[in-house]
Amino acid sequence: MHLTNVSKRILRCLTILSLNTAFLQASTPGKLRCEARANPAGIDVTTPRLSWILQSAERGARQSAYQVLVASSSAKLAKDQGDLWDSGKVESADTFNIAYAGSPLVSENRCYWKVRTWDGTGKPSAWSAPASWFMGLLKPSEWQGQWIGWDAPRAAAEAARSPDAKAVNKDSLFLPPPVQVRTGFQVDKQVQRATLHAAALGLTDIYLNGKRVSDDSFTSGWTDYHQRVYARSYDVTGMLRQGDNALGAVIADGWFSGHVLNARDGYGKNPRVQVQLHVEYADGSSTVVATGPAWKSAVGALQEADLLMGETYDARAETGKWREPGFDDHTWAGVSVGSPLNPTVHAHPGEPVRAIAEFKAKTITQPSPGVYILDLGQNFAGVGRLTLKGTPGQKVAMRYGERLKPDGTLYTGNLRDARVTDTYICRGGGLIETWQPRFTYHGFRFIELTGLTHKPDADTVVGVALGTDMARAGSFSCSDPMLNQLSNAIYWTLRSNYMDVPTDCPQRSERLGWTADAMISMRAATFNTDVQAFFTKWLVDIADAQGKNGQFAPTAPSRVGIFNSPGWEDAGVICPWTIYATYGDRRALESAYPGMVRFIDYCEKRFGPGLVPPADLQIMDDWLNVSAGTPKDVFCMAYFAHSTKLLETAAEALGKREDAVKFHALFERIKAAFNHEYVTDDGRIQGGELKPGAKAPTRAGDGVVEDARLKGGLQTRYVLAIAFGLLDADKQKLAGEHLVKAIEERDWHLSTGIHGTKELMNALTKIGRNDVAFRLLHNDTYPSWGFFLKSGGTTLWERWNGSLPEADPSMNSFNHYAFCAVYQWMVENIGGIRSDGPAYKKILIAPQIDPNLTHAETRYDSIRGRIETRWSKEDQQLSLSVTIPPNTTADVFVPAVENSVVTEGGRPAGMAEGVKFLRRESGAGVYAVQSGHYEFSSSCIP
Ligand code: BGC
């Protein structure tokens, strides 16, 4: 269909109208959340923070007051009785961080809540729809459940193990079977409510009367089990029945004792579970059913279950209805009770892992007889769900990979030791059997299917994507299909790697919480999904992994020890700051703050009085750069300076004035030392000498193989100095020129690794060279984002050269999220959406009109509500529509040759309602706007 300009405008107006109507109808507060989650079950924060979102198309809409009601039952809430808390009318524009201040909350309290607000004219809204949360077990003493498991099967497997099978070897893996534990119990009175709590040193699925108590996966996540373990809580009132009941659990190794990196048994040999069911009766009495010595155990159909290696399930060995009431378990063994580890049990602060999407095969090929390859069209993390009619004992295997070999068979050369195979042994008997592995996941786009007796179709195996279940928080689309593809690839790369902890990759036998990668892509992630609760959890992992001397570990939970890792360690400062800056989460910053201070104190000591790094300091540098390592001293000083600056800002935000002054002074000293040591009069940056004999890389990998001063890796040194504010204006100008020259010397390509790339585009914007940034963004030759896509990537890769023959297969993930950082730049520059200060109270809308595009639409659901920009240009006409949530204001930069050509809603912009002309800057008219929706246009684009 060919639309004229006029009809396009009409269409746009209609869309906006319908958008506005939707806003008008939704003027009551919405999206209620408690501790950054929707209706969380089982929290242990006793003054949980509540938040909501206001939406209104009205200009200048704001909240002048709110009232929160929290009730102990939904019936009371419906009658407007806040028996737990009635905040009364509070004069405030705050819509988040509203700390509960009602009656003290105790374990298992059910809390139902709603909120209403008053607008700027004093008019009240309707009450919001109700939301809820409930409390988990608050005191360790309330846990009556004991850690149980069953150690005999592992001991037997170990005894039977051949002595030469000690190393990880895909063909002779040591994979002791998961165990099942169960108990029966009676319910003979009317049940008022029932609450179940479960924690695992390992992974568990809990069953009550035959059904899984939730659709969560990987309960209860990964922590440093020496220090803490998390519990999940569930309201299971509706799952009980009168008479016989059955409670059971499957216990698998998971991160606790299964394979992680290149070893197993990282925290212990025998996984454990702790379960407690509290049944409260209508007559006021109650009972607790909890794990303990009376439980029974057995091995069932699940014969192997390992996160990296995969599962094996023999449906013929299904132990009948062991999860059902009345099952006769007298032949079952007893349980092993207790654990050498004695971590404290807390409520899990983040969302659980769940199935987040499904993919069906787009093509099915048969590269050799009986071997089928399913192409699901998208690389992601998860498992296959198999459905078939088989014969008894028929063995069907699903093996997973990210790419194919040239002959069409599965490529697994980049998976290191991960076996990534799930095997199902059919029960047979004419039944349709469906099976989905529960305690493993893989990173894949292709599934190799063997053992079938018929050709599979698109329903035989469905790809189930798993990931921490977070709400989508934004989108980007524009006229260039390549950038749309890039934004989809970024979305899936991030989703694949948020699996209770942020992981470097989902496919090979590594999958660690490498801190640099997570820190680098974190801000981009905030624009894709709501990561606040997820990172609240991970900030604790980072803190748990901090060394006694203050040094942060390069992975969290810590799995490779602590070694000098500037650019990784700094996650301990950058990540809490980012959570505060994005979500205004003061508590997260406050609790991380002491650790941040200890880290900077440690860095200061490490560098000594001159504040320059010792010449023999062994570190990794700009990881996976394109033969362009950065001098290590420049690299680590740049990060030291950056973290110090952020700490100063954090101290300021927390009102710690003295600290702020102290860290400001330290930053200035580092900056002076940096300039003195490395910056020449003509704005060049030169690294210091490496001491002869100093070994470059501290671990295997090829990110740091060369001495950059000799071979000229130039870009990152300028990028970091510019982005981290280490140069005064005159030097920055000169350094900027050197940077652009270094890009030109690479034929207008980047040569940066994960650290440099994160800041490269920001640095170019900072020096006013978006023209160069656009060029890099649209490149599709090596190395570039476009090259990933042109080479068949549907997620972003670990290495720029991933598809080239020289790429080391043992470190060549096709689903690595550090290069996703560019999405932040896209949202903030092409979309033009930035926060001016923390948490989007004041917003900057300054879209950069990429000459390669004719339109772009960017949406971001900020902590204060939806921010949206759409711009299009046609025959030198620019249209820019902007939506800003209530309680915020924005400065909007409308590109225009002169101010007189800028209109809003068809009127000269300066005269439009809610719009005030401020100034002219950088080829744009700058207008202050109140919240609401605006339609700017300008007749010329400079
Ligand atoms: C990981 C990276 C990580 C690096 C640091 C790699 O194996 O995949 O993402 O940052 O090691 O050593």
CSV table of C-alpha atoms and ligand atoms in Angstrom, one decimal, residues 416 504-505 508 510 514 516-517 563 568 620 623 699 754 798 811 816, ligand 1:
chain,number,residue,atom,x,y,z
A,416,ARG,CA,34.4,-27.1,25.5
A,504,ASP,CA,29.0,-14.7,30.3
A,505,CYS,CA,27.5,-17.3,28.0
A,508,ARG,CA,29.9,-23.8,26.7
A,510,GLU,CA,31.7,-21.9,31.6
A,514,TRP,CA,32.0,-12.7,34.9
A,516,ALA,CA,33.0,-7.1,33.4
A,517,ASP,CA,30.6,-8.6,30.9
A,563,PHE,CA,43.0,-11.8,41.1
A,568,TRP,CA,36.1,-6.5,36.1
A,620,MET,CA,43.7,-8.4,31.7
A,623,TRP,CA,39.1,-7.9,26.5
A,699,ARG,CA,44.8,-16.5,32.1
A,754,ILE,CA,34.4,-5.3,25.4
A,798,GLU,CA,31.9,-13.1,22.2
A,811,MET,CA,36.5,-19.4,23.4
A,816,HIS,CA,27.9,-13.2,24.7
B,1,BGC,C1,34.6,-15.0,29.5
B,1,BGC,C2,34.5,-13.5,29.4
B,1,BGC,C3,35.3,-13.0,30.6
B,1,BGC,C4,36.7,-13.4,30.4
B,1,BGC,C5,37.6,-12.9,31.4
B,1,BGC,C6,36.0,-15.4,29.3
B,1,BGC,O1,36.1,-16.8,29.3
B,1,BGC,O2,33.7,-15.6,28.6
B,1,BGC,O3,33.3,-13.1,29.1
B,1,BGC,O4,35.1,-11.7,30.9
B,1,BGC,O5,36.8,-14.8,30.3
B,1,BGC,O6,38.7,-13.7,31.7
